[in-house]
XYZ file of N, CA and C in Angstrom:
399
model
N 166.420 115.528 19.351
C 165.165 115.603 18.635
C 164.075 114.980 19.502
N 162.502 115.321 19.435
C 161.860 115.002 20.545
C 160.892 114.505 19.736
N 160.929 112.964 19.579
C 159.987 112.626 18.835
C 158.712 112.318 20.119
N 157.517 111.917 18.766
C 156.717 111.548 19.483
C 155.883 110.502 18.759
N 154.804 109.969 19.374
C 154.057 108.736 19.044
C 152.710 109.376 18.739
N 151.892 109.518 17.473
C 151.389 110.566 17.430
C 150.112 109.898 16.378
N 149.084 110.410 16.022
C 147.534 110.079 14.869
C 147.871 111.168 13.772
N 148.311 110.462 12.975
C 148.062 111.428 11.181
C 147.083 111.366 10.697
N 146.203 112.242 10.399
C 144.872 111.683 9.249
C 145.093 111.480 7.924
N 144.535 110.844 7.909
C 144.304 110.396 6.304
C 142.648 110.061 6.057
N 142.472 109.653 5.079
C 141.132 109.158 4.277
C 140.504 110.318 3.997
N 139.291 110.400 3.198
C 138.609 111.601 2.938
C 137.658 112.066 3.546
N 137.000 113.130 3.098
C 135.989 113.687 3.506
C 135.044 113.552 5.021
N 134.547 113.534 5.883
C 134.197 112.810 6.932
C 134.041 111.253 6.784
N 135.239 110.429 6.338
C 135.377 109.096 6.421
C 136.958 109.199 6.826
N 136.986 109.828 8.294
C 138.473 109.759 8.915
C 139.252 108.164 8.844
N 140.553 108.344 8.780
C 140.942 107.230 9.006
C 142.669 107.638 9.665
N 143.296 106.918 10.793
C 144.578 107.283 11.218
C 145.456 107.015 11.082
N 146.979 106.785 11.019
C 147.784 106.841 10.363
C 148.739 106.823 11.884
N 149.295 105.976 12.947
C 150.048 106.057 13.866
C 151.303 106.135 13.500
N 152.139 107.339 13.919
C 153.181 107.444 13.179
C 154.453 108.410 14.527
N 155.542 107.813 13.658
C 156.383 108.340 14.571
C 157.074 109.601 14.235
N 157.250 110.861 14.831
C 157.268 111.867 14.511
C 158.059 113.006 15.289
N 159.095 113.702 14.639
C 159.683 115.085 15.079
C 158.256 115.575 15.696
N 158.515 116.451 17.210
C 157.077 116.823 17.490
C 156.643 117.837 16.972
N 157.662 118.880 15.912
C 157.817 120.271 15.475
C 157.302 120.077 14.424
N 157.151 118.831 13.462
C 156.405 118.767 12.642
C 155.007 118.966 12.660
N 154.372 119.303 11.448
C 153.169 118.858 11.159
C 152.409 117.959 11.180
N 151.047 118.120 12.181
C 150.260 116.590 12.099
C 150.021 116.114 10.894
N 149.812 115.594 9.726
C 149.608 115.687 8.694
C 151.469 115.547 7.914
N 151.973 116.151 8.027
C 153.693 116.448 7.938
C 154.159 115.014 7.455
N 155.791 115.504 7.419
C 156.783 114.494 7.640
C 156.599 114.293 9.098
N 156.757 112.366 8.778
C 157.017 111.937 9.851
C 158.303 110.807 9.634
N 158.716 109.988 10.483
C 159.446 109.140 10.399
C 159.277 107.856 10.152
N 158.059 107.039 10.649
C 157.902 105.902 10.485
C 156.274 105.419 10.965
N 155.598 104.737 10.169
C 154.268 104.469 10.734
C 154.666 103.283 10.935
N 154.313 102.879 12.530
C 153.846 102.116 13.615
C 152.321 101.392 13.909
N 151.125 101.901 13.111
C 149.856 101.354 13.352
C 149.072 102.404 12.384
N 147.634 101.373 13.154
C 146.828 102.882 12.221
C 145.509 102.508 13.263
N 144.294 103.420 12.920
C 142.945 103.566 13.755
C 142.209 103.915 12.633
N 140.983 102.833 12.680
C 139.858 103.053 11.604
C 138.875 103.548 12.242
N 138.234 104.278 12.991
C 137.090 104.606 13.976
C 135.821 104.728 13.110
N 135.576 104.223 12.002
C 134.311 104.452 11.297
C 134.299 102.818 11.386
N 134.814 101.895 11.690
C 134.616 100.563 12.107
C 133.966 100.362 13.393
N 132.939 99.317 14.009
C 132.141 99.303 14.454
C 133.108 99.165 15.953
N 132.880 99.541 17.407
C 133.250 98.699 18.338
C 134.199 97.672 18.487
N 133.383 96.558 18.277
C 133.723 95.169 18.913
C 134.380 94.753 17.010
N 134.508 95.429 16.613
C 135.552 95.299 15.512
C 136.943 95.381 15.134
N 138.076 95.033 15.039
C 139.399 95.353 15.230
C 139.929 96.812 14.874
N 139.870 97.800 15.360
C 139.620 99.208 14.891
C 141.370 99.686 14.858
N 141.888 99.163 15.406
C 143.416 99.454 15.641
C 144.343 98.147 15.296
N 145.269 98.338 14.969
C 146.460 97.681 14.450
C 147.789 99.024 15.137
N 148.680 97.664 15.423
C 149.780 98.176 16.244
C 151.280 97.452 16.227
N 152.193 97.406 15.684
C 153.605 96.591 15.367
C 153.560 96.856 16.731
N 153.697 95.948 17.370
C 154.063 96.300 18.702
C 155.770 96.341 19.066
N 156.487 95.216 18.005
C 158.032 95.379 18.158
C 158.622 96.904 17.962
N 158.150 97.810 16.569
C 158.316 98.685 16.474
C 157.868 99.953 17.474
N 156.817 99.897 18.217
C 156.642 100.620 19.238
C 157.160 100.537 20.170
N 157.874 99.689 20.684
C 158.651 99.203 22.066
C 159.980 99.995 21.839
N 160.204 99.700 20.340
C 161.625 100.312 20.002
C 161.346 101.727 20.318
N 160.714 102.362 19.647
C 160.568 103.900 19.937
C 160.179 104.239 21.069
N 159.628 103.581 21.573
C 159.483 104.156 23.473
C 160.782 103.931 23.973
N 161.819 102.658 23.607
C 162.950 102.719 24.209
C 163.993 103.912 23.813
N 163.602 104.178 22.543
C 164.474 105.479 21.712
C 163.857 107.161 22.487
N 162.956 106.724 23.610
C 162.318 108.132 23.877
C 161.350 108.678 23.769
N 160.865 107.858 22.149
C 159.196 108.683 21.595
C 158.381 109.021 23.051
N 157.559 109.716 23.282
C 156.719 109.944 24.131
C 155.002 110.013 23.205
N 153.837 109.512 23.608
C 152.966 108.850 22.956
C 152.389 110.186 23.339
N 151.528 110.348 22.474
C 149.889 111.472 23.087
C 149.440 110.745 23.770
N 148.151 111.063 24.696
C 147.128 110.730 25.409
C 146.114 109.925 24.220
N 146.155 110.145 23.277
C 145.077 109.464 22.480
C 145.560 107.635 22.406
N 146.936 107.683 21.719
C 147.869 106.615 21.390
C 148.379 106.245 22.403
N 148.523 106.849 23.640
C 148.985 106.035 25.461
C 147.582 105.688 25.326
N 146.401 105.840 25.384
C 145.245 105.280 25.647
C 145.378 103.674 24.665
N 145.611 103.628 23.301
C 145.316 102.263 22.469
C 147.001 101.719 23.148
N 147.765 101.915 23.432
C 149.244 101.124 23.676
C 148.897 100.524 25.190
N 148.051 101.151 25.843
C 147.454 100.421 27.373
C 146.458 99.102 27.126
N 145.743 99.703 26.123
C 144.409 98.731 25.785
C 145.546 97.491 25.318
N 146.673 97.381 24.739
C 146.929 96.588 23.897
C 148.237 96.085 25.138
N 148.664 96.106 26.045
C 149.426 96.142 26.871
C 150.785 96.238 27.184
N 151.068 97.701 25.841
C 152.332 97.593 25.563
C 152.986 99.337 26.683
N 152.120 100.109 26.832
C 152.602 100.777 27.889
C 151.504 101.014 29.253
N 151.463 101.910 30.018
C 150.532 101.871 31.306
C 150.272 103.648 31.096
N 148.858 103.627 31.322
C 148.185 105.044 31.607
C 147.883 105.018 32.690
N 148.251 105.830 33.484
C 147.952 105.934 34.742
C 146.392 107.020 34.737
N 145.470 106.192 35.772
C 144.195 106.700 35.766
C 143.939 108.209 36.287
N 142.571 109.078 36.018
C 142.725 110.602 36.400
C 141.834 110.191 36.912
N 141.735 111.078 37.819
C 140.272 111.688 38.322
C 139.934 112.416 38.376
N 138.900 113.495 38.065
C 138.697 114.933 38.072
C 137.283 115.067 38.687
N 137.041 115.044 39.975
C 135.597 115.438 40.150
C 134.517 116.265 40.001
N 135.683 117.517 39.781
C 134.906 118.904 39.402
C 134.283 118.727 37.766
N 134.570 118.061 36.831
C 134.005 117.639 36.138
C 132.303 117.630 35.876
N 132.124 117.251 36.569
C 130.788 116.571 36.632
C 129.854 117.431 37.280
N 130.186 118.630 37.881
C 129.537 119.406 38.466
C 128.851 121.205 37.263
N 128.128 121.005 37.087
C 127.411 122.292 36.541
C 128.523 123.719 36.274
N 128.627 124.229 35.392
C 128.994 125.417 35.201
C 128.354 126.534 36.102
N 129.419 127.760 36.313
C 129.016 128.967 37.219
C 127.650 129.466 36.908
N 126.991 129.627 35.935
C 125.701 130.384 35.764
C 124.692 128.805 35.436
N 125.033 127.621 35.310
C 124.128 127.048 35.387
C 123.798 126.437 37.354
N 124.943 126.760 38.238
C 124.607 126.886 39.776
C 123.903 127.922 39.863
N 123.889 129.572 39.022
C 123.351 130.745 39.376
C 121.937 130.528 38.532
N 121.553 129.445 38.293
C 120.337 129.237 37.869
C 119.833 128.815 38.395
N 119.995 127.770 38.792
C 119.635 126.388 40.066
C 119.005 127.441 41.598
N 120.430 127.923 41.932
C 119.726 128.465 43.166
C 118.808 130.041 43.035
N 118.372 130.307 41.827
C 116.946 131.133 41.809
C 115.850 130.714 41.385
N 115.863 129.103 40.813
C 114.802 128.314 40.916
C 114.650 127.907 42.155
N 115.284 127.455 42.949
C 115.277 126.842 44.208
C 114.431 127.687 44.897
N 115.442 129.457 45.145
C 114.491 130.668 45.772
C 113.201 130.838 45.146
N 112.919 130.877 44.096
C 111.314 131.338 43.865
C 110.417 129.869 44.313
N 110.976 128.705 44.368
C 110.046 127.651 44.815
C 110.047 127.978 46.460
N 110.997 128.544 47.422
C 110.926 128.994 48.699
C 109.458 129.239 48.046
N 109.796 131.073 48.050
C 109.031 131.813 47.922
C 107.228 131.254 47.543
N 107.713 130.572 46.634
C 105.793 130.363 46.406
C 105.960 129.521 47.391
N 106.352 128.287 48.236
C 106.213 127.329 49.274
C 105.899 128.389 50.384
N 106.518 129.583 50.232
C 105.974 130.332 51.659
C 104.766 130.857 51.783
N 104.511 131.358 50.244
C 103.619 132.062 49.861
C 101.750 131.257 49.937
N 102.265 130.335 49.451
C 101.310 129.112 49.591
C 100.740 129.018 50.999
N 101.658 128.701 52.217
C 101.686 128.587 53.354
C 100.786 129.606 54.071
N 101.106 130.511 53.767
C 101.226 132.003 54.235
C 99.195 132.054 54.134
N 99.186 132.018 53.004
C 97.601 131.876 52.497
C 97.112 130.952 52.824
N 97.330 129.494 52.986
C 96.675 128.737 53.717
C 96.549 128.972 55.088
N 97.491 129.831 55.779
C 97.178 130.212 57.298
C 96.159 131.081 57.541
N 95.833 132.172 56.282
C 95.145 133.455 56.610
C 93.399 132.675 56.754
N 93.262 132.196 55.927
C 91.499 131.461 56.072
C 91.628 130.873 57.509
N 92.479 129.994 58.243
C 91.885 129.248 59.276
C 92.199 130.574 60.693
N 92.403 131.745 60.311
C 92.626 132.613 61.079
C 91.585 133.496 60.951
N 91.124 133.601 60.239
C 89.925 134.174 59.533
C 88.604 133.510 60.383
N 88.272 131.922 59.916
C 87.616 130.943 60.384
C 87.418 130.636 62.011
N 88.994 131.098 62.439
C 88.657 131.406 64.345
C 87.819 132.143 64.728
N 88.371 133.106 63.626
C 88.027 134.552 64.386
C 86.452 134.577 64.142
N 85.910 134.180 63.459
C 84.304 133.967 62.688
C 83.747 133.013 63.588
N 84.300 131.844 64.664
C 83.716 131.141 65.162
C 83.517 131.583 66.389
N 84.079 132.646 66.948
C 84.312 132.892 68.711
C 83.507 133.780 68.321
């Protein structure tokens, strides 16, 4: 059986509240589960105790196998009962395909008037030679 370490919701209406629980992974989020381990209040402020965690009982189930989500490996690191190893993704941070295919035809029409500009400021002092000789 492949459990896992997993967030149940509970509470109502947009006043989420979580439910850390240990769980068949074939189940339903929401489902049978096996045993709650913690919980997450996220409508609590920050620097407020937002998580609660048996930590004896979690040690057990990581030793039994559970494997945690990424949400719950994130609070079991904060709390220093397992290790997330850090990502990096640089492409991240970089603009979507048509917002680059935007960028570089603003870029070209600022050429363009920078040339254009140019172009016309040359024609008067060519003009102005030619009027002085």
């Amino acid at each position: 059986m492949s459990l896992k370490l997993r967030l149940a919701r509970a509470g109502s209406k947009k006043r989420p509240y979580y439910h850390i629980v240990v769980a068949d992974a074939r189940s339903p989020r929401d489902g049978r589960f096996i045993e709650t381990v913690g919980a997450w209040n996220p409508m609590l402020p920050k620097d407020a105790e937002r998580v609660s965690l048996k930590e004896d009982r979690i040690k057990h189930w990581l030793g039994e196998g559970a494997q945690p989500t990424d949400r719950v490996l994130r609070f079991l690191d904060k709390a220093g009962i397992a290790n997330r190893p850090t990502r990096s993704n640089p492409v991240k941070a970089q603009p979507g395909k048509k917002a680059q295919e935007r960028e570089a035809e603003r870029r070209q029409r600022e050429e363009d008037a920078a040339a254009a500009a140019a172009e016309a400021a040359a024609k008067p002092e060519a003009t102005e030679a030619a009027e002085a000789e």
